[in-house]
Each structure stands twice: as structure tokens, then as C-alpha cells.
N, CA, C and O atoms as a printed pandas DataFrame, in Angstrom:
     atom_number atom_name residue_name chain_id  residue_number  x_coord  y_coord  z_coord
0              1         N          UNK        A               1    7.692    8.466   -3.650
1              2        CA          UNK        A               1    6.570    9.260   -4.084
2              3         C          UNK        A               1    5.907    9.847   -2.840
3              4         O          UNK        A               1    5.651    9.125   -1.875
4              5         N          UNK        A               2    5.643   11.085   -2.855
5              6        CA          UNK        A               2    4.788   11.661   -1.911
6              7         C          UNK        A               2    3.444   11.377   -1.769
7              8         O          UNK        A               2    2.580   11.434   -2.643
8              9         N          UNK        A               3    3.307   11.018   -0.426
9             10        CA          UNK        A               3    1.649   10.635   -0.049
10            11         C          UNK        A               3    0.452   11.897   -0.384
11            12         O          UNK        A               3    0.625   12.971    0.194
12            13         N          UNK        A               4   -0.600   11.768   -1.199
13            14        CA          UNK        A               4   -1.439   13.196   -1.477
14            15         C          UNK        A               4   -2.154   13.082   -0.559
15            16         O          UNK        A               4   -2.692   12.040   -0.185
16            17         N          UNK        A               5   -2.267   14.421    0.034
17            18        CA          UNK        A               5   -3.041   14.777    1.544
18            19         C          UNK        A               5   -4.697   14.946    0.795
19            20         O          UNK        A               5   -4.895   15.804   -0.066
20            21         N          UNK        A               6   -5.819   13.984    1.281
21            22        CA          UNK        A               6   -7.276   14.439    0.837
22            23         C          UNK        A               6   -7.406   15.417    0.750
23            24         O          UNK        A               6   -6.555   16.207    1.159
24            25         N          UNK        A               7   -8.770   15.882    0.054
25            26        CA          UNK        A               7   -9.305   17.520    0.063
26            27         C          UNK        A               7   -9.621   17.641    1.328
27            28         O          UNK        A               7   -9.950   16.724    2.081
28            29         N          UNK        A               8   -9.488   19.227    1.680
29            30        CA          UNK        A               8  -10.516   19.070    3.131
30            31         C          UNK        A               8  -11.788   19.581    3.120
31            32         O          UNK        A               8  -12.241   20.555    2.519
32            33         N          UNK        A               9  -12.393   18.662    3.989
33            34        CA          UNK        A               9  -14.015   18.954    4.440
34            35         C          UNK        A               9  -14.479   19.258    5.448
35            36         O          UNK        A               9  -13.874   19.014    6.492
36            37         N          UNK        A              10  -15.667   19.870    5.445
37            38        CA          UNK        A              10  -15.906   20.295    7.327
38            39         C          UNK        A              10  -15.399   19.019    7.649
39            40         O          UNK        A              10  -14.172   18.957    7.729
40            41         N          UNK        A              11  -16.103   17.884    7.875
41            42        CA          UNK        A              11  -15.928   16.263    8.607
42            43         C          UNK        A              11  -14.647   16.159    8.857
43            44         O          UNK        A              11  -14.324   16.219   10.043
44            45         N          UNK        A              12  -13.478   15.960    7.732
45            46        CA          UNK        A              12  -12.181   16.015    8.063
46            47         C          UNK        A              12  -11.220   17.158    8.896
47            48         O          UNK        A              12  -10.169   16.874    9.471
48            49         N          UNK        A              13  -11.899   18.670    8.814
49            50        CA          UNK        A              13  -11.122   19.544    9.261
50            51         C          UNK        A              13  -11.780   19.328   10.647
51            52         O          UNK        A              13  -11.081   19.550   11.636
52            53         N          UNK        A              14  -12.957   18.949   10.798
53            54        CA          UNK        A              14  -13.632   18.997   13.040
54            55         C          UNK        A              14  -12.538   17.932   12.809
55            56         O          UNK        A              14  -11.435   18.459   12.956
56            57         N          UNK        A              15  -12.436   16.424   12.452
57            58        CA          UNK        A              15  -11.645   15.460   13.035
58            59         C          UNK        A              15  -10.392   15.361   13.271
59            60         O          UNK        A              15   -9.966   14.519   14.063
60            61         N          UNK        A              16   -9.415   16.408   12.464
61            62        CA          UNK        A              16   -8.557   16.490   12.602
62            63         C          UNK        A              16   -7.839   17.776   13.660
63            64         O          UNK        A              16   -6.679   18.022   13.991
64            65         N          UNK        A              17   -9.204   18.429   13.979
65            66        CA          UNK        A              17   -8.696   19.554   15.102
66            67         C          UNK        A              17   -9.417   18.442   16.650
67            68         O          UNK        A              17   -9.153   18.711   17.822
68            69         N          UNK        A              18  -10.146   17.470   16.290
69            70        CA          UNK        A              18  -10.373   17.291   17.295
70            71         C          UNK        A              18   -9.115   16.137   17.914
71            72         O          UNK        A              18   -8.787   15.992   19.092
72            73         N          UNK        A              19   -8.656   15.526   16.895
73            74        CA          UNK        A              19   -7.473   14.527   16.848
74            75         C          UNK        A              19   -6.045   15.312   17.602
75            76         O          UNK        A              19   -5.128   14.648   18.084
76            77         N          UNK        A              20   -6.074   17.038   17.590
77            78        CA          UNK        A              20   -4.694   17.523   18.075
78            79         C          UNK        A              20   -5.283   18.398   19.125
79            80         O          UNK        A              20   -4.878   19.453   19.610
80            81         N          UNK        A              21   -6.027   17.897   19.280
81            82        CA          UNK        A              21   -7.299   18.661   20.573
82            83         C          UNK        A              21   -7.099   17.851   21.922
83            84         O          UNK        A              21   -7.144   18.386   23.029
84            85         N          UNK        A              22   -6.882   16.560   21.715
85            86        CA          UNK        A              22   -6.821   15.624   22.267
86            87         C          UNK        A              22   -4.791   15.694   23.484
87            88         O          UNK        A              22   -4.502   15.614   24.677
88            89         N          UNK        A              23   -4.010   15.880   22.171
89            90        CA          UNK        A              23   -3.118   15.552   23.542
90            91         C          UNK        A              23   -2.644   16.747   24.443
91            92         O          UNK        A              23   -1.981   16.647   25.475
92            93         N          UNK        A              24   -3.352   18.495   23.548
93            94        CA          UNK        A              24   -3.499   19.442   24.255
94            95         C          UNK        A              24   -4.221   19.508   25.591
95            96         O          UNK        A              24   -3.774   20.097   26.575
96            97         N          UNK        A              25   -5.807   18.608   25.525
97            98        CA          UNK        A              25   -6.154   18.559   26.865
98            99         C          UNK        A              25   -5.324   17.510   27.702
99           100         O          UNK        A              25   -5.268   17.658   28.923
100          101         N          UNK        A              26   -4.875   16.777   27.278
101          102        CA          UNK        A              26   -3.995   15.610   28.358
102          103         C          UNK        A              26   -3.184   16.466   28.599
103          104         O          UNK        A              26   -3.604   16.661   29.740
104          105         N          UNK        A              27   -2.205   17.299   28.494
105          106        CA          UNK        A              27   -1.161   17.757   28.552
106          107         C          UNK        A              27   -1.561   18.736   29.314
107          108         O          UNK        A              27   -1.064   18.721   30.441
108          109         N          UNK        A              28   -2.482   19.807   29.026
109          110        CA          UNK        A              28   -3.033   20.691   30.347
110          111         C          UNK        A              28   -3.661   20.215   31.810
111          112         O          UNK        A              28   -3.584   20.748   32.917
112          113         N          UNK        A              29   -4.439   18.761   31.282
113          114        CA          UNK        A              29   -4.106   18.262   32.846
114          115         C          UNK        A              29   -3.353   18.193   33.581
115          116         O          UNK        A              29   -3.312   18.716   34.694
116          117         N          UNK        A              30   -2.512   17.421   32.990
117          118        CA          UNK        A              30   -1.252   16.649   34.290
118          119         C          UNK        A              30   -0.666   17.808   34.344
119          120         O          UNK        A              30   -0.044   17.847   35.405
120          121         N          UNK        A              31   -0.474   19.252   33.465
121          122        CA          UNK        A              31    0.504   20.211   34.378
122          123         C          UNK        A              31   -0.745   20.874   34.980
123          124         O          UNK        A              31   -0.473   22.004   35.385
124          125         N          UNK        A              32   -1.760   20.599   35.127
125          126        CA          UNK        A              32   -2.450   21.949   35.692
126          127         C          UNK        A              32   -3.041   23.138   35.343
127          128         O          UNK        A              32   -3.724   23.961   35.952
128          129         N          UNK        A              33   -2.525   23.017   33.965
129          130        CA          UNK        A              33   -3.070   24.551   33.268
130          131         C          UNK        A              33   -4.215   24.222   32.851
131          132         O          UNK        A              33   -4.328   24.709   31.726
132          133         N          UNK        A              34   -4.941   23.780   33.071
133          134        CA          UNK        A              34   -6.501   23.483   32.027
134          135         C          UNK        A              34   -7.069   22.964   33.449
135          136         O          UNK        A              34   -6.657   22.012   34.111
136          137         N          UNK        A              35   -8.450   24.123   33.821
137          138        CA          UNK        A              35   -9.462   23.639   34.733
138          139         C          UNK        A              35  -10.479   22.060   33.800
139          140         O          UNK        A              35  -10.886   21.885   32.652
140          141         N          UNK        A              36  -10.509   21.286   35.006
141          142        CA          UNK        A              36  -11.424   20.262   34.954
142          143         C          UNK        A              36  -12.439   20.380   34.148
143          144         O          UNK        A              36  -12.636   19.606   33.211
144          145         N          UNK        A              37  -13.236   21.438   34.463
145          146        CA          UNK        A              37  -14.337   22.398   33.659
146          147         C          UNK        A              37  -14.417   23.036   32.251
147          148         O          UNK        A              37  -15.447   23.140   31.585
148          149         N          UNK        A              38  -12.892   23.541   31.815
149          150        CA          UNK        A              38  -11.966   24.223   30.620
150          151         C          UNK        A              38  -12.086   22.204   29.809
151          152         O          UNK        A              38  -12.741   22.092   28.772
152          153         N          UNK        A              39  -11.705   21.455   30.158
153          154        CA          UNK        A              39  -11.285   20.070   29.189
154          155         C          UNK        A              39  -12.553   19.350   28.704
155          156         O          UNK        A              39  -12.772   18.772   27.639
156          157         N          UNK        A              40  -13.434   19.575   29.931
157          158        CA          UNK        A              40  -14.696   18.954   29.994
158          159         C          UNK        A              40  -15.458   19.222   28.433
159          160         O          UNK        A              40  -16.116   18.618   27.585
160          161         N          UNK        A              41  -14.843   20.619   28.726
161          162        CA          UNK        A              41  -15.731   21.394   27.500
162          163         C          UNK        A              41  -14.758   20.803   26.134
163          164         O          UNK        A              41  -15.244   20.191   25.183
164          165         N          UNK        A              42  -13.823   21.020   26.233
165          166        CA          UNK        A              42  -12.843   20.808   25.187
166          167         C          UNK        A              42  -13.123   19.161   24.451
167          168         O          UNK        A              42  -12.972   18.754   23.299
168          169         N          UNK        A              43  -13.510   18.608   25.497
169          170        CA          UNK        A              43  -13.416   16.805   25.349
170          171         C          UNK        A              43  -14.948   16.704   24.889
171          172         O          UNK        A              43  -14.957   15.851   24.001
172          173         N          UNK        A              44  -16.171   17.159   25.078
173          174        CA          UNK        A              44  -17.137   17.668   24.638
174          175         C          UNK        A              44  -17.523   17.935   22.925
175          176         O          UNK        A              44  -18.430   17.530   22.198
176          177         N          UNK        A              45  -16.262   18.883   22.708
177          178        CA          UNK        A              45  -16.486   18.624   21.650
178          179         C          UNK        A              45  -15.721   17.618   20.068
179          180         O          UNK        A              45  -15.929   17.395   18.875
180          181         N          UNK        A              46  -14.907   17.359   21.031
181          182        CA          UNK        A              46  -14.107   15.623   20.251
182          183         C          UNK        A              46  -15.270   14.589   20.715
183          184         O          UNK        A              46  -15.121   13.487   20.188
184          185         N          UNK        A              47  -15.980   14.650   21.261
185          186        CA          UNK        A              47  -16.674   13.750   21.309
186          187         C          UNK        A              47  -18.104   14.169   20.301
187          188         O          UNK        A              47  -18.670   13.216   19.765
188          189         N          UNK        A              48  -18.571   15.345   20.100
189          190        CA          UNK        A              48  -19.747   15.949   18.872
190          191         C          UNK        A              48  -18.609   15.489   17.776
191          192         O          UNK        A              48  -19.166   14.808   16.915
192          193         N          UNK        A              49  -17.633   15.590   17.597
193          194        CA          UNK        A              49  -16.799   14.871   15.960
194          195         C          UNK        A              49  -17.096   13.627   15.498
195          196         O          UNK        A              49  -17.419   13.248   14.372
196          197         N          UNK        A              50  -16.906   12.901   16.770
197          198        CA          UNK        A              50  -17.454   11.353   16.181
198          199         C          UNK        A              50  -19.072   10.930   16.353
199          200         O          UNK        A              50  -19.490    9.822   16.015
200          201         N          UNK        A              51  -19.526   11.495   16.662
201          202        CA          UNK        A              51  -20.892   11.187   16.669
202          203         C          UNK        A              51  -21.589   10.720   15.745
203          204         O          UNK        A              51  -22.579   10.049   16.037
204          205         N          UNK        A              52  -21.135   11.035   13.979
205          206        CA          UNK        A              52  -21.667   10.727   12.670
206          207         C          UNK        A              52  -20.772    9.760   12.113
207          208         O          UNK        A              52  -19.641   10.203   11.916
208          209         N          UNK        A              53  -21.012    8.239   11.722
209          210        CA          UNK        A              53  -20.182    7.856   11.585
210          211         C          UNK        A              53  -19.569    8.203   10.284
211          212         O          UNK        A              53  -20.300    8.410    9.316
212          213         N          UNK        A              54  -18.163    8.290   10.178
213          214        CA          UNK        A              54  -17.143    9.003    9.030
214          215         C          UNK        A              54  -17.357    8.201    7.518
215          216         O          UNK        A              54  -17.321    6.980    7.368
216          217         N          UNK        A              55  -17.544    9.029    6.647
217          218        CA          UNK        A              55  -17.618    7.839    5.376
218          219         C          UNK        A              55  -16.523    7.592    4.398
219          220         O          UNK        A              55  -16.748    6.734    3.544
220          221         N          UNK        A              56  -15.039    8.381    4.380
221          222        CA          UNK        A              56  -14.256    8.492    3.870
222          223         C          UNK        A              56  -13.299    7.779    4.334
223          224         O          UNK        A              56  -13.383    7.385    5.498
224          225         N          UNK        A              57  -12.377    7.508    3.685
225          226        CA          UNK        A              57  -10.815    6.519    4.725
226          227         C          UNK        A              57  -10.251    6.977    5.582
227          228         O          UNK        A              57   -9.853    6.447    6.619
228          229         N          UNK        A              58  -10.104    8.722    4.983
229          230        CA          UNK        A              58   -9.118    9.477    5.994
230          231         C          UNK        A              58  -10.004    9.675    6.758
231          232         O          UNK        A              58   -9.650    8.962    7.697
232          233         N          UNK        A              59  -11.309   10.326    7.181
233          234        CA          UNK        A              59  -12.226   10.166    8.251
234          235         C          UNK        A              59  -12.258    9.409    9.152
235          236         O          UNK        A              59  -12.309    9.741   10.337
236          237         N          UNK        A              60  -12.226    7.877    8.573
237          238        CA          UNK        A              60  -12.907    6.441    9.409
238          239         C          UNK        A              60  -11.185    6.560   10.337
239          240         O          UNK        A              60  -11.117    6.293   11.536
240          241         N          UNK        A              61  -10.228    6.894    9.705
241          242        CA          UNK        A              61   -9.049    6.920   10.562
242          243         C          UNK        A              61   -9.021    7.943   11.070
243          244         O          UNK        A              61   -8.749    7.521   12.194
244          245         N          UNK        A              62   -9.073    8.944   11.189
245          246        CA          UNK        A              62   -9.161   10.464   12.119
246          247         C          UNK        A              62  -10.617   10.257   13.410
247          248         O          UNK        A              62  -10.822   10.888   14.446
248          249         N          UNK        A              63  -11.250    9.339   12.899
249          250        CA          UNK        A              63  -12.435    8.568   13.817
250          251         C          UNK        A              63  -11.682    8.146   14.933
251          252         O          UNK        A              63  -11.600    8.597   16.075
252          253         N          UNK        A              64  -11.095    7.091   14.312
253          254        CA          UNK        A              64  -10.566    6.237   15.156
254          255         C          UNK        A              64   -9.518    6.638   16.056
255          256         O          UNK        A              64   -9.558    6.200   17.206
256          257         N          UNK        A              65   -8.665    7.339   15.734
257          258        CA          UNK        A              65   -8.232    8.608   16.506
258          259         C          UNK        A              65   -8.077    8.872   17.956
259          260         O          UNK        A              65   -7.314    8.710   18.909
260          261         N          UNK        A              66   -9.561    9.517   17.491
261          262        CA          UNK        A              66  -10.565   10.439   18.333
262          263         C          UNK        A              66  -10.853    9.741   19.338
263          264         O          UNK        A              66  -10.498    9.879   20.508
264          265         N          UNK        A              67  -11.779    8.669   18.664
265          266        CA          UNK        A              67  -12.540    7.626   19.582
266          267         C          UNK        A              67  -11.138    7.069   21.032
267          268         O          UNK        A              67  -11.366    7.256   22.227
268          269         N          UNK        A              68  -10.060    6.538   20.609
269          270        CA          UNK        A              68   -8.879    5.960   21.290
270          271         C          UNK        A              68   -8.319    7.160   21.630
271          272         O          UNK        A              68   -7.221    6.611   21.533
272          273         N          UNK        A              69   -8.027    8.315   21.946
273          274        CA          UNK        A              69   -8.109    9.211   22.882
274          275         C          UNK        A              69   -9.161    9.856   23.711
275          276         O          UNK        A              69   -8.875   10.412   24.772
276          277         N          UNK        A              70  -10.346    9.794   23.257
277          278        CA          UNK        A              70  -11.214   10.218   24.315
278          279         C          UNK        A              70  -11.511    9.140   25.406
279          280         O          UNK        A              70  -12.009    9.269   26.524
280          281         N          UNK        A              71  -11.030    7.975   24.705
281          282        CA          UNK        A              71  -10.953    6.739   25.960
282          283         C          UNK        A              71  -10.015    7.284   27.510
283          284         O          UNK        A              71  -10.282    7.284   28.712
284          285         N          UNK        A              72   -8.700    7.755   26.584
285          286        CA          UNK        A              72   -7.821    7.926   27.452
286          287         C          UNK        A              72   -8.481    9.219   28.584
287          288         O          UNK        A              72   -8.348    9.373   29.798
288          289         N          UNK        A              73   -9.156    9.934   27.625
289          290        CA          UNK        A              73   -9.509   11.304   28.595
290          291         C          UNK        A              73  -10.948   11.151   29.305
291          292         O          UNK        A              73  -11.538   12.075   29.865
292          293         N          UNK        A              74  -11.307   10.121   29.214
293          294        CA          UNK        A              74  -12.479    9.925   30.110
294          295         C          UNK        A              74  -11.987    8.985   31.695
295          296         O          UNK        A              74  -12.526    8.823   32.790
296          297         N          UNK        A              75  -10.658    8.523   31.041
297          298        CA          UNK        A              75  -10.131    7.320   32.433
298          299         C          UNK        A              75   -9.638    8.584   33.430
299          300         O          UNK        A              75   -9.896    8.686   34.630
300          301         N          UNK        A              76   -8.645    9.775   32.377
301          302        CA          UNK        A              76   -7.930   10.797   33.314
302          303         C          UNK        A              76   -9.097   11.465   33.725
303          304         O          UNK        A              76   -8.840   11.592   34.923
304          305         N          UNK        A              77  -10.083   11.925   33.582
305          306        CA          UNK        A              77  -11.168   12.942   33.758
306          307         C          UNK        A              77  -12.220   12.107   35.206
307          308         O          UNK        A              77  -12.700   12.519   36.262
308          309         N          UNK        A              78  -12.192   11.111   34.665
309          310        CA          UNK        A              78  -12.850   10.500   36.026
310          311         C          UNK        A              78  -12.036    9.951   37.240
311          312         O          UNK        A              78  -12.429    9.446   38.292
312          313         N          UNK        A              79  -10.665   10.228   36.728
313          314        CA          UNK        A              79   -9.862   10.102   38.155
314          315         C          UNK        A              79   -9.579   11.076   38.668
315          316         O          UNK        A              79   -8.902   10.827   39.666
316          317         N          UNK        A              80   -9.802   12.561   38.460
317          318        CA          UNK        A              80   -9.554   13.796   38.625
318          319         C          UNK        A              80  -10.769   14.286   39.099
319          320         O          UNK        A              80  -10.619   15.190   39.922
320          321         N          UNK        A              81  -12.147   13.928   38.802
321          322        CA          UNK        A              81  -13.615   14.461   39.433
322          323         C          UNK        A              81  -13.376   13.422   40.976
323          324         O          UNK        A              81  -14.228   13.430   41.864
């Protein structure tokens, strides 16, 4: 049986652009194409996504996400400043 994809909502559509937002800025780091300044901003706003906490399932997991990659991009971001 096929899994049914939720409706979408603003909440789910920011979390889920901010969820593929995420390995676009990692990936413009390490080659270089994305100024420090360009991710800052980018990581900025994956971080305004989780700010409210999510009240839906698919949310609280597109949260969680978010949250466990912006970890990663705050370790690369402060080894790069």
C-alpha cells in the first residue's frame, strides 16, 4: 500500500524547503560555491522554521530534521569564521 503524503501547509512546506535547504548549504561549502555570508543567510532561515514548535507528526519530524542539520551547519560554519 502506498504511504499518503499529508496536506500541505505553510508549517510543512517552510519545513520541508528548509529540510533540502540544508544539504544544499553543506554542499556549497565544502566546494566553495556559497560565500560564508550567502549560507549564513540561508541557515538563518532553517533556523526561523523551527522556532514554533511543530504540532503535526509530519512537522514534529521535518522539525527534527532541521534541528539535526543545523547542528551540523553551525559546527561547519564556526570552523570556517
Amino acid at each position: 500500500m502506498s504511504k499518503q503524503v499529508p496536506p500541505a501547509t505553510p508549517e510543512i512546506n517552510r519545513l520541508r524547503a528548509a529540510a533540502a535547504l540544508i544539504p544544499i548549504i553543506e554542499s556549497g561549502l565544502v566546494t566553495s560555491t556559497l560565500s560564508i555570508e550567502r549560507a549564513a543567510t540561508m541557515a538563518s532561515f532553517c533556523e526561523w522554521t523551527v522556532e514554533q514548535p511543530p504540532a503535526d507528526p509530519e512537522a514534529i519530524r521535518l522539525a527534527a530534521t532541521v534541528m539535526s542539520g543545523m547542528k551540523r551547519l553551525k559546527a561547519v560554519l564556526s570552523s570556517v569564521t
